[in-house]
Amino acid sequence: MSKERIKISEDLYDIMPSDYQDLVKSATYGKEDRGWKDIGNSKELIEQHSLCAGCPESMAFRYILASLPNPEDTVMVGSTGCTSLVFPMVAVHNIHSLFGNQNAIASGLKRALSVRFPDRVKDVVVLAGDGATVDIGLDMTLQAWFRQEKFTTICFDNELYANTGGQESGLMQKGFVAKMAPVGKLFDKVRLPEIARESGCHYVVNCTVSKPSLVEKVIRNAVHVAREIGPTYLQLYTPCILEIGKNSMEGLQEMRDSEKPTERFAYKEYISEPAKQLLAEMTAKEKERKAAAKQLAGQA
Amino acid sequence: MAETKSVIGTQNKKGQTFTDPWKMLHDAPRTPSFFTGSEVIKEAVRRASCDVMIAYPITPQSEAAALIGELFAEGYIGDYFRGESEFAVMSQCAGAAFGGARVFTTTAGPGTMRAMENFPMWAGARLPIQMIVTCRGINSPLSIQPDTLEIAYLLNTGMLVWHAETAQDFFDWILKGYMVSEEPDVHLPLALCCDGFFVTHTKDVVNLTPTDMCLPPYDPYRSPVPCMDMECPPVRMMRDPFVMKSNYISYATHASWQQEIWAAVERSRKHSIHWLNGLIDTENTDQEILIVASGTAVSQGREAIRLLEDEGVRCGLVKVKTLRPWPEEEIREATKNAKHIFVPEFNVTGWLAKEIRATIPNPHRVHAGPHVCGGMTMPPEIIVQEIKTALGMKSFSLAGRGS
Ligand SMILES: Cc1ncc(C[n+]2csc(CCOP(=O)(O)OP(=O)(O)O)c2C)c(N)n1
Ligand code: SF4
């Protein structure tokens, strides 16, 4: 879809909601160079949000939506949880069905889109909490990877069930005292990034969302590798400031603290051989494109 | 966006001609073929222009699901794969339907139960998925035998629920089912049920339409809710007020949407009547004694009527074809002369009898039974016995026959 398709009939223009008018005027659909730097200058594909003030999930959403390489043909799949409070305000098609079945939904969706649009690129991106991805939905998360489904899975790891009030989750750290973990969590944080690699993901990253440029890079890589090669997985630390007792200004520091080299969210990346090749080709092409654009600008 | 040009008369990549469904099902020549119910499912799907089929093994539907896999290998279906569980399969079906595909799947017994959370979601999301339910036991101790208890659970999901008696019903209703469930004013999933084994594993002569004719493809842009392919302007799946801004608005939205689902079930009535030639079939409803049944209990009822006739007892028959929409008016009309209404069922709780009792005046006329369950067969003699006992007539004790 390009901006052409979201154009409003002139007769109806003034009765359309202003957020839609803004979208038509200045959304970054169909723009090859879109990225986090557009935030603030052009219409974002996210409108407000109903998360707690300062919740890092809201930053993560903005960066991710700004970084999708192909939003005009991207469908997102969410799950029940704090993330589903944001999806109503996201200007790409998104599906919220049940809790934990997001990778199954995405499998069917991606296949249907491939059958219906064999000659077009249609990206599918899953975005769900750690409870949905690693606990109730783990079976479907893994099986989508085993089957080499060509979509990206993003887990917003806040290390607990936030939306139901802070219960223990599989990604919670060992020993953390939480609701339903009254004497502290008894087993280790599930090592899903490693499991993802072993399960057939071609691009896996574990990091925080403290740096927008980093989020942009990993999102673009993950979507392109998923499109061309096979499943990809991003685990992003989006701390639940409410449940770990931080105030709204402390989310960023919490992420910075936990991405130190010895910490749980030290940057970790795995890239399969075919994915490395693809990313190298993409980087080379991008360089060429930028050089050509520079030359053209010089001539003008 | 929506392609309005008709494809009727053009060919698909397998060389089948997209044919006007009414003409295909009513005017096209039929070839009698001797097939099992599972093979008939395959033959119907061959002609259904399905985009995606997702499978999971469970008795007694595994064979049908595997046969449809063969159709995929032959190139009749866009995509086919085995999911990891029924909950996943039904979610995968939902994903494919959200993406604008015509979707088919099959399940049975415990699989139906495991997938249950998906069905109200399918209905709420207006996904016209067709699911064959080859009923079998669901309760402990484990049983793989036919039992229609699972239908009771499907009745309140918001899905259309039809109950086929024979393999011929199956063949025709799979194709007709898409015609009803894909109507823009319906656009709901369909659970097409049959009594496992009795229909799936027995051979019968079934009249099939030509293999070189198929249904026109599904047009997802006729859906009352946008399909999720980013081909139409951005839609926020659940607009702000729905979930967040106000509990009152959220409740009101949900309440009105739930009512809309059931209104859509109601709106399917006229289409179902059109395609199925009525929601019920009747024979001799002027009689004071009636058997009202669905599924293979209808066949057993018919046989019981023949046995009763030999003894001079005349009895009418009502075959209930659709359970959702529920043929309320039709059943009231068909039972208005009846003094005794017998409802034989292949389940222990008697959900059909309960539905009928809740529908007609003077519900004490309904004799719920006989019931067989856990996979027992229902010899027509036990229906005869039930009727004679209720009428105060002398009858043999079946247990005493030594059979
Ligand atoms: C089958 C089912 N079980 C439980 C729930 C209740 N539930 C809603 S949100 C949620 C927690 C979500 O946690 P997570 O996926 O970690 O996302 P977060 O809210 O932390 O972002 C749960 C358990 C549900 N909706 N469905
Ligand atoms: S509960 Fe936690 S994760 Fe959810 S919005 Fe609030 S801070 Fe964010």
XYZ file of C-alpha atoms and ligand atoms in Angstrom:
737
model
C 0.000 0.000 0.000
C 1.260 3.434 -0.783
C -0.043 6.794 0.359
C -2.247 6.761 -2.736
C -4.393 4.111 -1.162
C -5.039 5.949 2.073
C -6.036 9.171 0.309
C -9.340 10.600 1.547
C -12.127 11.515 -0.818
C -12.212 15.322 -0.998
C -15.884 15.411 -0.088
C -15.240 13.525 3.137
C -11.980 15.187 4.103
C -13.301 17.533 6.755
C -15.262 14.877 8.599
C -12.359 12.445 8.894
C -10.616 12.313 12.277
C -7.600 14.591 12.406
C -5.235 11.717 13.141
C -6.254 10.174 9.850
C -5.791 13.437 8.021
C -2.316 13.685 9.539
C -1.582 10.141 8.472
C -2.433 10.921 4.864
C -0.474 14.164 4.919
C 2.689 13.014 6.578
C 2.941 9.320 7.307
C 6.107 7.639 6.119
C 4.472 4.884 4.110
C 6.315 4.026 0.916
C 9.501 5.800 1.968
C 12.665 3.827 1.565
C 14.679 5.843 4.064
C 12.288 5.814 6.976
C 13.666 5.382 10.473
C 13.585 6.579 14.036
C 14.817 10.012 12.979
C 11.436 10.629 11.362
C 9.816 10.558 14.777
C 8.587 14.049 15.498
C 8.892 15.300 11.896
C 6.404 13.084 10.144
C 3.273 11.362 11.252
C 4.171 8.337 13.289
C 2.326 5.096 12.749
C 1.385 5.196 16.390
C -1.136 7.483 17.984
C -0.871 8.138 21.742
C -0.845 5.068 23.964
C -2.513 3.898 27.124
C 0.507 2.429 28.858
C 1.736 3.706 32.204
C 3.553 7.027 31.931
C 7.177 6.346 31.079
C 6.669 2.669 30.270
C 9.594 1.615 28.063
C 7.172 -0.442 25.947
C 5.882 2.849 24.548
C 9.374 3.891 23.391
C 9.943 0.460 21.945
C 6.693 0.660 19.979
C 7.647 4.040 18.498
C 11.106 2.899 17.444
C 9.815 -0.348 15.979
C 7.027 1.245 13.974
C 9.380 3.910 12.704
C 11.840 1.218 11.593
C 9.607 -1.231 9.729
C 11.040 -1.293 6.221
C 7.698 -1.860 4.553
C 4.833 -0.613 6.761
C 2.515 -0.180 3.789
C 2.557 -3.970 3.413
C 3.209 -5.136 6.951
C 0.685 -6.844 9.174
C 1.398 -7.172 12.878
C 0.132 -9.830 15.229
C -0.158 -9.110 18.931
C -1.357 -10.904 22.000
C -3.152 -10.095 25.198
C -1.018 -8.075 27.586
C 0.175 -4.516 28.016
C 1.175 -4.451 24.336
C -2.456 -4.876 23.360
C -3.173 -1.500 24.924
C -1.081 0.093 22.198
C -2.230 -1.881 19.181
C -5.560 -0.059 18.911
C -3.575 3.059 18.063
C -1.239 1.542 15.489
C -1.731 2.451 11.829
C -0.856 -0.863 10.273
C -3.241 -3.764 10.276
C -2.835 -5.722 13.453
C -4.486 -8.798 14.796
C -5.226 -9.469 18.408
C -6.785 -12.861 18.826
C -6.040 -14.834 21.974
C -3.337 -15.031 24.614
C -0.285 -16.945 23.426
C -1.387 -18.020 19.953
C 0.324 -15.146 18.118
C 2.890 -17.269 16.279
C 0.194 -19.670 15.110
C -1.918 -16.774 13.865
C 1.129 -15.352 12.112
C 1.878 -18.721 10.481
C -1.574 -18.894 8.924
C -1.516 -15.222 8.034
C 1.884 -15.295 6.341
C 0.897 -18.357 4.328
C -2.426 -16.841 3.275
C -0.695 -13.656 2.179
C 1.869 -15.693 0.213
C -0.932 -17.612 -1.526
C -2.884 -14.443 -2.296
C 0.018 -12.198 -3.255
C 2.701 -14.510 -4.681
C 4.518 -11.673 -6.430
C 4.377 -9.101 -3.673
C 6.252 -8.553 -0.446
C 3.989 -8.827 2.579
C 5.809 -8.779 5.907
C 4.388 -10.234 9.096
C 5.706 -9.164 12.496
C 4.656 -10.653 15.822
C 4.965 -8.545 18.932
C 3.962 -9.932 22.324
C 4.938 -10.015 25.979
C 7.114 -12.636 27.606
C 4.178 -14.454 29.160
C 2.582 -14.826 25.750
C 5.822 -15.734 23.974
C 7.635 -17.924 26.452
C 4.979 -19.364 28.754
C 1.491 -19.981 27.434
C 2.541 -19.591 23.791
C 5.964 -21.269 23.915
C 4.824 -24.324 22.012
C 3.536 -22.206 19.141
C 6.556 -19.882 19.259
C 8.954 -22.798 18.872
C 6.926 -24.716 16.335
C 6.722 -21.701 14.045
C 10.528 -21.614 14.126
C 10.834 -25.366 13.556
C 8.595 -24.986 10.506
C 10.786 -22.109 9.267
C 7.864 -19.700 9.039
C 9.026 -16.507 7.392
C 8.149 -13.858 9.931
C 9.751 -11.945 12.793
C 8.886 -12.619 16.423
C 9.508 -9.780 18.870
C 9.193 -10.426 22.577
C 8.781 -7.462 24.903
C 10.574 -8.968 27.852
C 9.487 -7.183 31.008
C 10.318 -10.272 33.035
C 6.802 -10.688 34.417
C 3.101 -10.753 33.601
C 2.465 -7.031 33.733
C -1.080 -6.782 32.540
C -2.451 -9.103 35.199
C -0.525 -7.373 37.954
C 3.049 -8.615 38.124
C 3.031 -12.391 38.393
C 6.028 -14.680 37.866
C 6.893 -15.461 34.243
C 9.381 -17.832 32.624
C 11.658 -14.913 31.723
C 11.740 -13.571 35.277
C 15.119 -13.761 37.020
C 15.676 -16.555 39.515
C 15.000 -15.509 43.081
C 12.812 -12.508 42.239
C 9.916 -12.273 44.660
C 6.709 -11.654 42.771
C 3.059 -12.421 42.931
C 2.673 -16.182 42.517
C 6.378 -16.507 43.376
C 5.977 -15.845 47.094
C 9.351 -17.283 48.091
C 11.167 -16.050 45.012
C 11.269 -17.594 41.541
C 12.710 -21.069 41.809
C 14.195 -21.587 38.345
C 16.427 -19.641 35.975
C 15.334 -17.125 33.359
C 14.456 -19.252 30.323
C 17.224 -18.897 27.748
C 14.985 -18.230 24.799
C 17.543 -16.477 22.568
C 19.689 -19.600 22.655
C 16.674 -21.817 22.189
C 15.660 -19.627 19.237
C 19.021 -20.160 17.606
C 18.806 -23.921 18.137
C 15.227 -23.952 16.911
C 16.102 -22.530 13.510
C 15.954 -18.744 13.820
C 18.327 -17.055 11.391
C 18.711 -13.793 13.239
C 18.455 -13.512 17.005
C 19.119 -10.465 19.147
C 18.820 -9.925 22.894
C 19.065 -6.262 23.929
C 17.306 -3.331 25.549
C 15.524 -0.502 23.771
C 17.675 2.251 25.248
C 19.132 3.245 21.860
C 16.753 4.002 18.973
C 19.416 3.519 16.305
C 20.143 0.039 17.598
C 16.444 -0.869 17.620
C 16.157 0.441 14.073
C 19.060 -1.695 12.916
C 17.859 -4.927 14.486
C 14.282 -4.441 13.304
C 15.354 -3.871 9.714
C 17.697 -6.844 9.792
C 15.108 -9.095 11.412
C 12.352 -8.204 8.938
C 14.572 -8.577 5.879
C 16.039 -11.888 7.009
C 12.562 -13.210 7.829
C 11.293 -12.121 4.432
C 14.071 -13.786 2.470
C 15.378 -16.638 4.584
C 13.402 -17.765 7.615
C 12.271 -17.000 11.159
C 13.930 -14.279 13.237
C 13.663 -13.421 16.926
C 14.219 -10.261 18.931
C 14.056 -10.206 22.712
C 13.864 -6.612 23.892
C 14.020 -5.590 27.534
C 11.123 -3.250 28.215
C 11.078 -3.129 32.014
C 7.745 -2.863 33.745
C 8.572 0.138 35.853
C 5.306 -0.141 37.714
C 5.869 -3.668 38.980
C 9.571 -3.321 39.785
C 8.886 -0.158 41.714
C 10.532 2.494 39.542
C 9.084 5.877 38.725
C 8.290 7.072 35.229
C 11.679 8.725 34.676
C 13.682 5.638 35.625
C 12.940 3.243 32.773
C 15.857 4.368 30.621
C 18.389 3.996 33.436
C 17.007 0.589 34.319
C 17.678 -0.512 30.724
C 21.166 1.028 30.700
C 22.009 -0.744 33.923
C 20.880 -4.090 32.648
C 22.710 -3.901 29.308
C 26.152 -3.725 30.930
C 28.476 -6.501 29.717
C 27.868 -8.765 32.714
C 24.136 -8.145 32.857
C 21.117 -10.025 31.523
C 20.624 -7.748 28.532
C 24.192 -7.300 27.346
C 23.869 -7.098 23.560
C 23.826 -10.599 22.096
C 23.410 -11.356 18.442
C 23.338 -14.527 16.397
C 23.257 -14.504 12.602
C 23.081 -17.664 10.488
C 25.386 -17.995 7.465
C 22.688 -17.336 4.835
C 21.487 -14.356 6.878
C 25.050 -12.966 7.065
C 25.288 -13.164 3.309
C 21.958 -11.439 2.834
C 22.794 -8.646 5.261
C 26.164 -8.112 3.588
C 24.480 -7.851 0.187
C 21.944 -5.434 1.600
C 24.656 -3.258 3.127
C 26.543 -3.173 -0.179
C 23.386 -2.209 -2.093
C 22.536 0.435 0.453
C 26.009 1.948 0.085
C 25.606 2.004 -3.690
C 22.213 3.613 -3.421
C 23.450 6.281 -1.046
C 26.498 7.001 -3.216
C 24.290 7.325 -6.290
C 21.926 9.640 -4.441
C 24.873 11.755 -3.284
C 26.203 11.968 -6.817
C 22.785 12.975 -8.117
C 22.501 15.627 -5.410
C 25.979 16.905 -6.395
C 24.952 17.182 -10.055
C 21.794 19.082 -9.235
C -9.363 -3.532 -3.749
C -12.461 -5.524 -4.597
C -12.382 -7.038 -8.044
C -15.945 -6.905 -9.298
C -15.425 -8.778 -12.570
C -16.978 -12.225 -12.459
C -14.647 -15.195 -12.766
C -17.481 -17.589 -13.631
C -16.562 -19.546 -16.746
C -12.824 -18.973 -16.394
C -10.406 -21.696 -15.334
C -8.131 -22.149 -12.338
C -4.586 -23.433 -12.617
C -5.815 -27.034 -12.404
C -8.088 -26.484 -15.385
C -11.275 -26.565 -13.308
C -13.937 -24.115 -14.413
C -15.248 -21.660 -11.839
C -18.933 -22.444 -12.003
C -22.022 -20.703 -10.699
C -22.463 -22.596 -7.412
C -26.228 -22.968 -7.768
C -25.857 -24.419 -11.265
C -22.990 -26.649 -10.182
C -24.985 -28.077 -7.286
C -28.373 -28.270 -8.941
C -27.999 -28.576 -12.714
C -24.627 -30.203 -13.334
C -24.672 -33.953 -14.041
C -23.899 -36.123 -11.021
C -21.844 -39.293 -11.032
C -22.729 -41.976 -8.486
C -19.554 -42.984 -6.660
C -18.946 -45.493 -3.873
C -16.894 -43.683 -1.275
C -16.253 -43.455 2.466
C -17.308 -40.249 4.201
C -13.645 -39.208 4.489
C -13.153 -39.667 0.752
C -16.258 -37.608 0.158
C -14.791 -34.772 2.254
C -11.764 -34.845 -0.033
C -13.971 -34.756 -3.127
C -15.943 -31.798 -1.833
C -12.762 -29.915 -0.947
C -11.415 -30.647 -4.446
C -14.303 -28.605 -5.797
C -14.297 -25.903 -3.092
C -11.457 -23.618 -4.307
C -9.850 -23.628 -0.849
C -6.794 -21.477 -0.304
C -5.454 -22.942 2.911
C -6.078 -26.188 4.783
C -4.429 -26.889 8.125
C -4.409 -30.373 9.599
C -3.860 -32.237 12.829
C -4.350 -35.968 13.333
C -7.150 -37.206 15.517
C -9.453 -40.144 15.064
C -11.742 -40.345 13.152
C -10.898 -37.314 11.004
C -7.226 -38.096 10.307
C -7.966 -39.852 7.058
C -9.908 -36.904 5.654
C -7.122 -34.508 6.660
C -4.497 -36.744 5.054
C -6.531 -37.105 1.863
C -6.777 -33.336 1.612
C -2.972 -33.320 1.887
C -2.971 -35.387 -1.298
C -5.121 -32.724 -2.933
C -2.499 -30.145 -1.969
C 0.241 -32.300 -3.508
C -1.872 -32.425 -6.665
C -2.105 -28.623 -6.666
C -5.744 -28.108 -5.728
C -5.071 -26.117 -2.545
C -2.904 -23.032 -2.047
C -1.182 -24.210 1.123
C -1.429 -27.123 3.542
C 0.455 -28.070 6.672
C 0.191 -29.924 9.937
C 0.025 -27.722 13.003
C 1.290 -28.636 16.449
C -2.032 -29.021 18.269
C -5.679 -28.288 17.678
C -5.429 -25.023 19.580
C -2.591 -24.020 17.260
C -4.347 -25.315 14.138
C -7.476 -23.314 14.848
C -5.290 -20.267 15.499
C -3.438 -20.881 12.239
C -6.785 -21.166 10.464
C -7.735 -17.835 12.024
C -4.499 -16.247 10.783
C -5.110 -17.524 7.267
C -8.701 -16.289 7.311
C -7.616 -12.893 8.683
C -5.300 -12.786 5.662
C -8.242 -13.243 3.298
C -7.997 -16.948 2.484
C -10.804 -19.509 2.148
C -9.892 -21.919 4.933
C -10.813 -25.499 5.699
C -9.966 -27.752 8.610
C -11.184 -30.871 10.360
C -11.242 -32.043 13.943
C -12.872 -34.434 16.396
C -13.676 -34.966 20.073
C -10.817 -33.969 22.378
C -9.322 -31.910 19.544
C -12.494 -29.871 19.312
C -12.377 -29.316 23.044
C -8.700 -28.344 23.074
C -9.343 -25.777 20.367
C -12.449 -24.374 22.014
C -11.096 -20.931 22.925
C -10.683 -20.219 19.240
C -14.278 -20.704 18.174
C -15.873 -17.671 19.808
C -12.821 -15.745 18.585
C -13.463 -16.934 15.008
C -17.082 -15.858 15.263
C -16.241 -12.542 16.908
C -13.670 -11.802 14.214
C -16.179 -12.814 11.504
C -13.916 -15.445 9.947
C -15.870 -17.740 7.581
C -13.687 -20.789 8.250
C -15.250 -24.167 7.604
C -14.470 -26.864 10.148
C -15.607 -30.443 9.830
C -16.317 -31.968 13.227
C -16.351 -35.755 13.086
C -17.827 -36.246 16.525
C -16.423 -38.725 19.014
C -16.266 -39.167 22.771
C -14.739 -36.348 24.811
C -14.976 -37.458 28.407
C -12.832 -39.717 30.521
C -12.372 -42.666 30.266
C -10.905 -42.228 26.827
C -13.092 -43.225 23.940
C -12.615 -42.897 20.219
C -16.166 -43.921 19.482
C -18.846 -41.657 18.030
C -20.675 -39.484 20.528
C -22.228 -36.113 19.771
C -21.672 -34.495 23.145
C -19.145 -32.073 21.669
C -21.830 -30.452 19.552
C -23.436 -29.175 22.748
C -20.291 -27.149 23.417
C -20.266 -25.638 19.937
C -23.841 -24.391 20.066
C -23.028 -21.205 21.956
C -19.813 -20.197 20.230
C -21.493 -17.955 17.653
C -20.582 -20.370 14.866
C -23.074 -21.808 12.430
C -23.567 -25.469 13.338
C -24.968 -27.975 10.857
C -25.375 -31.695 11.465
C -25.012 -33.965 8.435
C -26.792 -37.313 8.331
C -25.058 -38.940 5.371
C -21.977 -38.665 3.183
C -24.196 -37.112 0.517
C -25.169 -34.361 2.948
C -21.481 -33.892 3.603
C -20.563 -33.486 -0.026
C -23.292 -30.961 -0.761
C -23.112 -29.090 2.539
C -19.350 -28.487 2.458
C -19.851 -26.591 -0.795
C -23.121 -24.959 0.251
C -21.609 -24.127 3.634
C -19.153 -21.708 2.066
C -21.982 -20.077 0.150
C -23.860 -19.360 3.364
C -20.989 -18.517 5.680
C -19.292 -16.166 3.199
C -22.372 -14.027 2.600
C -21.462 -10.478 3.682
C -24.407 -10.284 6.073
C -23.354 -13.576 7.697
C -19.599 -13.998 7.428
C -19.317 -16.489 10.254
C -17.476 -19.769 10.723
C -19.288 -23.033 10.161
C -18.941 -26.213 12.205
C -20.186 -28.936 9.889
C -20.682 -31.906 12.186
C -21.200 -35.583 11.527
C -21.234 -38.680 13.688
C -17.703 -40.039 13.433
C -17.149 -43.520 11.963
C -20.841 -43.944 11.086
C -20.338 -41.372 8.325
C -16.556 -41.103 7.943
C -15.690 -44.780 7.780
C -18.642 -46.365 6.034
C -18.966 -46.541 2.268
C -22.004 -45.180 0.561
C -23.128 -44.236 -2.915
C -22.689 -40.506 -3.224
C -23.621 -38.461 -6.268
C -20.724 -36.195 -7.103
C -20.600 -33.127 -9.318
C -18.022 -33.116 -12.156
C -14.374 -32.792 -11.037
C -13.700 -30.098 -13.603
C -16.116 -27.662 -11.947
C -15.338 -25.728 -8.785
C -16.699 -22.934 -6.632
C -15.727 -19.381 -7.520
C -12.877 -18.193 -5.285
C -13.526 -16.420 -2.007
C -13.582 -12.652 -2.265
C -12.232 -11.362 1.070
C -13.286 -7.817 0.254
C -16.928 -8.771 0.688
C -16.218 -9.239 4.383
C -18.057 -6.938 6.773
C -14.760 -6.387 8.604
C -11.569 -5.620 6.689
C -9.259 -8.483 6.002
C -5.744 -8.017 7.312
C -3.718 -7.608 4.161
C -2.959 -3.868 4.171
C -4.783 -3.546 0.858
C -7.359 -1.242 2.357
C -6.665 1.841 4.453
C -5.134 1.353 7.875
C -7.567 0.146 10.406
C -6.886 0.084 14.068
C -8.218 -3.328 14.898
C -9.812 -2.156 18.080
C -10.319 1.593 18.066
C -9.273 3.538 21.107
C -12.550 3.757 23.002
C -13.216 0.091 22.587
C -10.581 -1.079 24.968
C -9.261 1.823 26.850
C -10.890 5.160 27.082
C -13.964 4.310 29.008
C -15.139 1.132 30.586
C -18.700 2.046 29.786
C -18.012 2.474 26.075
C -15.913 -0.643 26.093
C -18.705 -2.698 27.646
C -21.287 -1.191 25.340
C -19.176 -1.909 22.271
C -18.609 -5.463 23.327
C -22.244 -5.993 24.181
C -23.478 -4.665 20.869
C -20.887 -6.668 18.950
C -21.921 -9.876 20.681
C -25.495 -9.182 19.715
C -24.352 -8.511 16.162
C -22.729 -11.960 15.996
C -26.017 -13.572 16.966
C -27.889 -11.307 14.584
C -25.565 -12.579 11.857
C -26.424 -16.150 12.856
C -30.066 -15.153 12.418
C -29.351 -13.555 9.051
C -27.816 -16.830 7.890
C -31.309 -18.335 8.185
C -32.565 -17.146 4.816
C -29.385 -18.248 3.044
C -29.441 -21.643 4.751
C -33.084 -22.135 3.797
C -32.208 -21.248 0.208
C -29.217 -23.561 -0.098
C -30.374 -26.483 2.066
C -33.970 -26.339 0.876
C -35.163 -25.636 4.406
C -33.593 -26.022 7.818
C -35.497 -29.238 8.486
C -36.882 -32.100 6.374
C -40.193 -33.613 7.350
C -42.120 -36.813 6.673
C -45.722 -37.403 7.770
C -45.866 -34.714 10.407
C -49.639 -35.106 10.535
C -49.047 -38.121 12.806
C -49.485 -37.926 16.578
C -46.135 -39.599 17.138
C -43.005 -37.929 15.824
C -39.322 -38.657 15.863
C -37.186 -35.530 15.788
C -33.471 -36.097 15.282
C -30.258 -34.847 13.739
C -27.241 -36.657 12.281
C -27.319 -40.421 11.912
C -30.020 -40.685 14.571
C -32.288 -39.591 11.705
C -31.410 -42.730 9.732
C -32.043 -44.893 12.780
C -35.320 -43.073 13.366
C -36.380 -43.750 9.786
C -35.690 -47.445 10.240
C -37.585 -47.462 13.540
C -40.582 -45.910 11.782
C -40.532 -48.753 9.248
C -40.480 -51.331 12.061
C -43.328 -49.566 13.836
C -45.371 -49.500 10.652
C -45.120 -53.295 10.530
C -46.886 -53.262 13.890
C -49.478 -50.781 12.764
C -48.049 -47.761 14.572
C -47.744 -44.703 12.323
C -45.060 -42.198 13.104
C -43.673 -39.043 11.432
C -40.094 -37.822 11.171
C -38.329 -34.477 11.446
C -34.697 -34.223 10.349
C -33.022 -31.185 11.877
C -30.303 -30.033 9.472
C -29.096 -26.831 11.083
C -28.648 -26.412 14.826
C -27.426 -22.827 14.392
C -29.430 -21.147 13.036
C -31.947 -23.018 15.160
C -35.120 -23.908 13.186
C -37.464 -22.664 15.869
C -40.494 -21.798 13.730
C -40.086 -24.867 11.564
C -39.952 -27.234 14.539
C -42.942 -25.565 16.163
C -44.926 -25.929 12.957
C -43.810 -29.515 12.291
C -44.635 -30.652 15.836
C -47.975 -28.892 16.206
C -50.023 -32.085 15.702
C -47.783 -34.314 17.743
C -48.848 -35.744 21.076
C -45.547 -37.563 21.561
C -42.181 -36.352 20.339
C -39.235 -38.716 20.625
C -35.699 -37.417 20.329
C -33.143 -40.203 19.895
C -29.586 -38.980 20.448
C -26.034 -40.268 20.374
C -25.085 -38.538 23.611
C -25.837 -38.885 27.289
C -27.176 -35.407 28.073
C -29.780 -35.033 25.353
C -28.941 -31.529 24.190
C -31.243 -31.741 21.189
C -34.230 -32.713 23.309
C -33.479 -29.772 25.597
C -33.401 -27.394 22.637
C -36.708 -28.746 21.383
C -38.332 -28.577 24.797
C -37.295 -24.937 25.011
C -38.832 -24.259 21.601
C -42.315 -25.729 21.539
C -45.511 -25.242 23.514
C -46.446 -28.095 25.869
C -42.867 -29.331 26.152
C -43.958 -32.312 28.250
C -44.703 -33.911 24.859
C -40.976 -34.383 24.374
C -39.600 -37.761 25.422
C -35.856 -37.242 25.624
C -34.443 -40.461 24.302
C -33.380 -43.041 23.685
C -29.828 -41.931 24.440
C -26.822 -43.952 23.521
C -23.376 -42.699 24.350
C -19.727 -43.583 24.533
C -19.864 -44.911 20.983
C -22.736 -47.374 21.377
C -24.730 -48.037 18.255
C -28.418 -47.215 18.312
C -30.363 -50.182 16.979
C -33.707 -48.980 15.613
C -35.310 -51.502 17.971
C -34.428 -49.416 21.007
C -36.184 -46.430 19.472
C -39.183 -48.671 18.838
C -39.016 -49.898 22.406
C -38.789 -46.360 23.803
C -41.847 -45.342 21.818
C -43.889 -48.408 22.716
C -43.022 -48.128 26.393
C -44.060 -44.480 26.465
C -47.314 -45.348 24.720
C -47.979 -48.124 27.227
C -47.596 -50.812 24.580
C -46.006 -54.183 25.282
C -42.473 -54.545 23.997
C -39.644 -57.017 24.196
C -36.852 -56.329 26.559
C -33.837 -56.091 24.278
C -31.604 -57.400 27.038
C -33.708 -60.535 27.149
C -33.182 -61.342 23.493
C -29.754 -62.734 24.132
C -28.306 -60.708 21.271
C -5.898 -18.106 28.080
C -5.646 -16.894 28.886
N -5.069 -17.012 30.103
C -4.842 -15.930 30.852
C -5.181 -14.693 30.380
C -4.983 -13.498 31.263
N -3.896 -12.598 30.858
C -4.140 -11.440 30.217
S -2.789 -10.499 29.980
C -1.825 -11.644 30.775
C -0.365 -11.396 31.032
C 0.392 -10.942 29.876
O 1.729 -11.020 30.196
P 2.849 -10.832 29.120
O 2.579 -11.677 27.936
O 4.158 -11.018 29.766
O 2.661 -9.324 28.614
P 2.806 -7.971 29.476
O 1.448 -7.631 29.984
O 3.798 -8.233 30.533
O 3.292 -6.958 28.471
C -2.593 -12.741 31.174
C -2.057 -13.911 31.896
C -5.789 -14.602 29.102
N -6.148 -13.437 28.565
N -5.996 -15.708 28.385
S 2.079 -2.294 33.817
Fe 4.267 -2.259 33.411
S 4.513 -3.010 31.304
Fe 2.355 -2.495 31.596
S 2.200 -0.399 30.873
Fe 2.580 -0.268 33.066
S 4.790 -0.102 33.251
Fe 4.365 -0.814 31.186
